[in-house]
CSV table of C-alpha atoms in Angstrom, one decimal:
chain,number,residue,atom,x,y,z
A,1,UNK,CA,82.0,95.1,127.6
A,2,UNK,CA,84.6,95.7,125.0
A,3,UNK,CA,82.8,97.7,122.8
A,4,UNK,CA,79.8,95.8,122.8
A,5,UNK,CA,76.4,96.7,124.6
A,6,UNK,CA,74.2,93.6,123.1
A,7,UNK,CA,74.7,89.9,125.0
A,8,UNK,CA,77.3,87.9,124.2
A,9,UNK,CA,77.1,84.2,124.0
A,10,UNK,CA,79.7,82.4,125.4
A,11,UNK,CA,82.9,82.2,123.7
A,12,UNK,CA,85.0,80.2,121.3
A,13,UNK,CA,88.2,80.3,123.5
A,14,UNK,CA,91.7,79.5,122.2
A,15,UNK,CA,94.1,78.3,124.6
A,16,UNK,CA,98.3,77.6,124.3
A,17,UNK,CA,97.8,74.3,123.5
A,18,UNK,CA,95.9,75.2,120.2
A,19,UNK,CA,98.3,77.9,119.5
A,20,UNK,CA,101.7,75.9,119.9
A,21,UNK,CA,101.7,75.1,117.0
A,22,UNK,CA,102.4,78.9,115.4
A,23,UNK,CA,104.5,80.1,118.7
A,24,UNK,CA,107.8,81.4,117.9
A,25,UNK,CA,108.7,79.0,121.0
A,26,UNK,CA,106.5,75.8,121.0
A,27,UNK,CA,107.2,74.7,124.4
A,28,UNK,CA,106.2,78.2,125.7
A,29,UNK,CA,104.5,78.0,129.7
A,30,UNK,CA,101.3,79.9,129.7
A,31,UNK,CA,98.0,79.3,131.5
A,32,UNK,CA,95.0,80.3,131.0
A,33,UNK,CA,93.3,81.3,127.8
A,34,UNK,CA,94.7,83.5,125.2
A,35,UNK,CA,92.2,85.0,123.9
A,36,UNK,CA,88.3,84.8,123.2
A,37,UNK,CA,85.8,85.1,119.9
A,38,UNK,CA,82.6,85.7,120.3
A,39,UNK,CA,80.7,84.6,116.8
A,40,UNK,CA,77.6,85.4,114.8
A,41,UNK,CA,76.5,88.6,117.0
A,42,UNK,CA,73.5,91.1,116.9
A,43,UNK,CA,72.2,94.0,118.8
A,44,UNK,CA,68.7,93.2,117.4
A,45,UNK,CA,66.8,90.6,115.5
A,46,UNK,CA,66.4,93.0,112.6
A,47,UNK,CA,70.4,93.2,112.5
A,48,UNK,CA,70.8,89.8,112.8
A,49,UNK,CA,68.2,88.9,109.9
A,50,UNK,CA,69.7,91.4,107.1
A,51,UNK,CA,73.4,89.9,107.9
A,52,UNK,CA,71.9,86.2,107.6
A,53,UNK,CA,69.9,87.2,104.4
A,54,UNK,CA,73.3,88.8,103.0
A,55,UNK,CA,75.4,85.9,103.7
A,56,UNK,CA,77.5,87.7,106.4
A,57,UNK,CA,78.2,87.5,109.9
A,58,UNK,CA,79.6,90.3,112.5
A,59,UNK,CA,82.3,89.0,115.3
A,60,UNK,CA,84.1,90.6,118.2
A,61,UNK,CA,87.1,89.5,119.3
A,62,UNK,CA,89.5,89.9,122.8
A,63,UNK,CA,92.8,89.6,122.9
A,64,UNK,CA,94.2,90.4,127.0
A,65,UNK,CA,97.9,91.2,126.5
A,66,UNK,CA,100.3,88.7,127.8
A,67,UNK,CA,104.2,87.8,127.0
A,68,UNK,CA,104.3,84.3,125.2
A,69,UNK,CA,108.1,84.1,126.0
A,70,UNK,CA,109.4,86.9,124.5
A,71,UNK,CA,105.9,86.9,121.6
A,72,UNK,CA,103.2,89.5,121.9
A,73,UNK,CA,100.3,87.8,122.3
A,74,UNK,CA,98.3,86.7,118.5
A,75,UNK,CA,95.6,85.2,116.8
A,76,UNK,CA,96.5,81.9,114.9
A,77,UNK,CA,96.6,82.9,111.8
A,78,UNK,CA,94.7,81.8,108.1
A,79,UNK,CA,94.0,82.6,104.1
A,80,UNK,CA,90.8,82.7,103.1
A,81,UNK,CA,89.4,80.7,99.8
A,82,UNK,CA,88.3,82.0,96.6
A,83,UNK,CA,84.7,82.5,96.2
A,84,UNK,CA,82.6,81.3,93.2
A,85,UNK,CA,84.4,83.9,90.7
A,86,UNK,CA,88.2,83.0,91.5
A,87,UNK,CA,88.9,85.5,93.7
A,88,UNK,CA,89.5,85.4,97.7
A,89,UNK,CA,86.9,86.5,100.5
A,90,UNK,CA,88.4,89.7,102.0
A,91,UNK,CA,87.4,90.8,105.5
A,92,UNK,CA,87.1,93.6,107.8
A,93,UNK,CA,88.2,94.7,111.3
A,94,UNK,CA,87.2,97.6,113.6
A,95,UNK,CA,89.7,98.3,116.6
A,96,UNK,CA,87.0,98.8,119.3
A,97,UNK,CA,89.5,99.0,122.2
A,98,UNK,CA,93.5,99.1,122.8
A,99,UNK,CA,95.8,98.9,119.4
A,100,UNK,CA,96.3,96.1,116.7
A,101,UNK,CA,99.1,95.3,114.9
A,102,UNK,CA,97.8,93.3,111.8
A,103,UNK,CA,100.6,90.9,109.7
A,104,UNK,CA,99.6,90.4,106.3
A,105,UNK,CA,101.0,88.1,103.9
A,106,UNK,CA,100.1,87.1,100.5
A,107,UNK,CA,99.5,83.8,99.4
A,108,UNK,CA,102.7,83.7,97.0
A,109,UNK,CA,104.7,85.3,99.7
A,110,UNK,CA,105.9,88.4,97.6
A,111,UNK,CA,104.4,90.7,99.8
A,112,UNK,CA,104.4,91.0,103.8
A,113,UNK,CA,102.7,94.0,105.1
A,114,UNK,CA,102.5,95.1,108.6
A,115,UNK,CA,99.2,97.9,109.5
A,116,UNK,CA,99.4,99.3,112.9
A,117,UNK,CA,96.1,100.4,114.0
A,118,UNK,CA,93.9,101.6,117.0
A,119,UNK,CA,90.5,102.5,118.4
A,120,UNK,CA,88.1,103.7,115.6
A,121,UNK,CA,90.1,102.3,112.7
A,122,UNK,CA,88.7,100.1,110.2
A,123,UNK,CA,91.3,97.5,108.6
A,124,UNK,CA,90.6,95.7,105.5
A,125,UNK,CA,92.4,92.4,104.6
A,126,UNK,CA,92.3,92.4,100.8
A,127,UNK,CA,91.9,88.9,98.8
A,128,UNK,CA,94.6,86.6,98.1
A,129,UNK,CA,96.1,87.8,102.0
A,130,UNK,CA,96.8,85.7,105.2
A,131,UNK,CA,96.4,87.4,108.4
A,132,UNK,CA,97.9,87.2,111.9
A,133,UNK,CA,96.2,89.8,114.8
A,134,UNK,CA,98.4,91.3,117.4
A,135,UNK,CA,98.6,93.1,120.8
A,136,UNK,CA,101.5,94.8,120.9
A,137,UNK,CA,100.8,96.0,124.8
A,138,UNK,CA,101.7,94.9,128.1
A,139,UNK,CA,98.9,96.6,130.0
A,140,UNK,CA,96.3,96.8,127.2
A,141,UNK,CA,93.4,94.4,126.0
A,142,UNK,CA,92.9,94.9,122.6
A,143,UNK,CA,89.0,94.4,121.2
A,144,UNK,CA,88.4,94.2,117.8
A,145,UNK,CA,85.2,93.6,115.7
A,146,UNK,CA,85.2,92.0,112.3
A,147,UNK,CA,82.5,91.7,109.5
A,148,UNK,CA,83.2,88.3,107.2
A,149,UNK,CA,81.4,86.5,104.5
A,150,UNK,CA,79.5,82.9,105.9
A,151,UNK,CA,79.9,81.2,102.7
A,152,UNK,CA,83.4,79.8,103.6
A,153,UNK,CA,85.7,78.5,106.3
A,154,UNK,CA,89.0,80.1,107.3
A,155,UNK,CA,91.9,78.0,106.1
A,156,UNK,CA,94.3,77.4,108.8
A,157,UNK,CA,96.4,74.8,107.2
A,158,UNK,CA,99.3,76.9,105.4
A,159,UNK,CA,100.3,78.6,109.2
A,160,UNK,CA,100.0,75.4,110.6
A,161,UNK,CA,102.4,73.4,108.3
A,162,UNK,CA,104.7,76.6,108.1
A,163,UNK,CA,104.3,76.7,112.2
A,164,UNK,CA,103.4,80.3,111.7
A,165,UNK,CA,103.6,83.6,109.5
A,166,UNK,CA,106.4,84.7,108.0
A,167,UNK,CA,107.5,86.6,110.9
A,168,UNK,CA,107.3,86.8,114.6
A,169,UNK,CA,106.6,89.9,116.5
A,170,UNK,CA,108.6,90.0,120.0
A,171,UNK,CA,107.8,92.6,122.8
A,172,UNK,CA,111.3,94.2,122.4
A,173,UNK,CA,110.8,95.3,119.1
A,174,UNK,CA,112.2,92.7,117.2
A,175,UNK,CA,110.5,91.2,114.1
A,176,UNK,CA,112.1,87.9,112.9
A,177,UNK,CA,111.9,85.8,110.4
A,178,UNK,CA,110.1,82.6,110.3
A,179,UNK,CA,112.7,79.7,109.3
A,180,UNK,CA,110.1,77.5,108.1
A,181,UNK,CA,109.7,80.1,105.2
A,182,UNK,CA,111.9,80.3,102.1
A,183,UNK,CA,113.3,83.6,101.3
A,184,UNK,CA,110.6,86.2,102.1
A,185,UNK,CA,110.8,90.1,101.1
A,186,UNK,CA,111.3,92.2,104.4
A,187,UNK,CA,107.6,93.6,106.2
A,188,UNK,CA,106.6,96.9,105.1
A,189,UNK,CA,104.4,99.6,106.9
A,190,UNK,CA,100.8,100.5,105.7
A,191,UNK,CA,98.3,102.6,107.3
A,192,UNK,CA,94.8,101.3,108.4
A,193,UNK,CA,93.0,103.1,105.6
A,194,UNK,CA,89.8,104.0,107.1
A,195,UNK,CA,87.6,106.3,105.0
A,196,UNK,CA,90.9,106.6,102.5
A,197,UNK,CA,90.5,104.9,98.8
A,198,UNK,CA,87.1,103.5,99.1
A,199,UNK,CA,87.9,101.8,102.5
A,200,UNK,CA,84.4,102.5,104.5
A,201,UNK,CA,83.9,104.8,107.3
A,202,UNK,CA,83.5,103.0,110.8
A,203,UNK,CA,81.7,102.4,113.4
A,204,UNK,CA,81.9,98.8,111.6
A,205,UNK,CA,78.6,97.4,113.1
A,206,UNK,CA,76.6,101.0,111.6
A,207,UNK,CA,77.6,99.5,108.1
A,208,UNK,CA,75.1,96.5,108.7
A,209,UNK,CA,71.7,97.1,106.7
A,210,UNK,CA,74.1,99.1,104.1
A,211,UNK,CA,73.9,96.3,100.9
A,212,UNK,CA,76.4,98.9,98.8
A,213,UNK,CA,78.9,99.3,100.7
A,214,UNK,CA,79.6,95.7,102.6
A,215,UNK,CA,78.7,94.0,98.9
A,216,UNK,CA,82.1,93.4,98.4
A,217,UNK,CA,82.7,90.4,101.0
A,218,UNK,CA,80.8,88.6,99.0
A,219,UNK,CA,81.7,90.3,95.8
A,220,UNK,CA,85.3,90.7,95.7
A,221,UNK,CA,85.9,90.5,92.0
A,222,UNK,CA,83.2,93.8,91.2
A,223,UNK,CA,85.7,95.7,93.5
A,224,UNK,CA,89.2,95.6,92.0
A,225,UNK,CA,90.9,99.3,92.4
A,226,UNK,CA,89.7,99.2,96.2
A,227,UNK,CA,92.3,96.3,96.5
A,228,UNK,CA,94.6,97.3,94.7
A,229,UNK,CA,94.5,101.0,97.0
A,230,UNK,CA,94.3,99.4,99.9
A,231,UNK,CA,97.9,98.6,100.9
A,232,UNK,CA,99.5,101.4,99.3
A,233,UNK,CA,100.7,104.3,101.2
């Protein structure tokens, strides 16, 4: 299903009552769950043992489309910490099925980025960057796989207290600003990236057993001028 020929355990699930709390409208109605991650996956024990031996962990998650009262349905949002040498844990998504629309933001807020993306594109979120996934569909469920470090826990905290990201993506086009923000520059297009400036060629899960080229989820600070490529267009 999804992208995804190996079992699946069962899912983390998040519903409306965990994600009121970043909704654009708090007291939005919806029932049922929003959408599902499915952690810590494999296609084969060899697989699984190179990830756990180089401290990283493959994901897939599903997003269903659905209309959170005028809000394209989103993940919750979080930073991720520094690692040992100063410098944050970057990530990376493959859009396995349906489109993405990924909403960066930096940590010191100078800097909002929006990357539109779809199946086959690989998506890196740099260090130092919040992240928010959406669907921007009505009829599409959007499937995406991710490749993280294990040595750290996402930081949810800062889109909590702010009760969101900088912006809010509606299904009639509109992006609006978050008023729980001080003054933020406007969002700005990139492209995904895949393949372009040192970004790695998908499929994502054929990069597992390749030490080189996922070395810098761990490694951030030996890879500078990829990050500093990777949002330019």
């Amino acid at each position: 299903m999804f992208g995804w020929d190996g079992e699946l355990p069962p899912p983390t699930v998040r519903t409306i009552d965990e994600m009121r709390p970043v909704l654009a409208d708090p007291k939005c109605a919806h029932e049922g769950p929003l959408y599902c991650m499915y952690r810590d996956l494999a296609q084969s024990d060899a697989d699984w043992t190179w990830l756990h031996a180089h401290k990283l962990r493959y994901d897939l998650t599903v997003i269903p489309p659905g209309n959170l009262c005028g809000e394209w349905v989103k993940t919750k949002g979080h930073y991720h910490p520094r690692n040992p040498c100063g410098v944050g844990y970057p990530e990376i998504y493959e859009v396995l099925e349906g489109k993405a629309r990924y909403l960066l933001q930096s940590l010191d807020l100078l800097d909002i980025v929006m990357i539109d993306a779809r199946a086959g594109d690989l998506v890196v979120i740099p260090p130092g960057y919040g992240h928010v996934t959406i669907n921007p569909t009505m009829d599409e469920t959007l499937a995406m796989a991710n490749i993280v470090s294990t040595e750290f826990e996402s930081e949810y905290g800062e889109y909590i207290s702010r009760h969101g990201a900088a912006y809010f993506a509606f299904c009639n086009g509109e992006i609006r600003k978050n008023a729980r923000y001080p003054r933020v520059p406007p969002v700005r297009s990139a492209s995904p990236g895949s393949g372009r400036g040192g970004v790695p060629k998908g499929p994502l899960y054929s990069l597992i057993g390749d030490e080189k080229v996922l070395s810098f989820l761990n490694y951030p600070e030996r890879f500078g001028p990829l990050f500093e490529r990777l949002l330019t267009d």
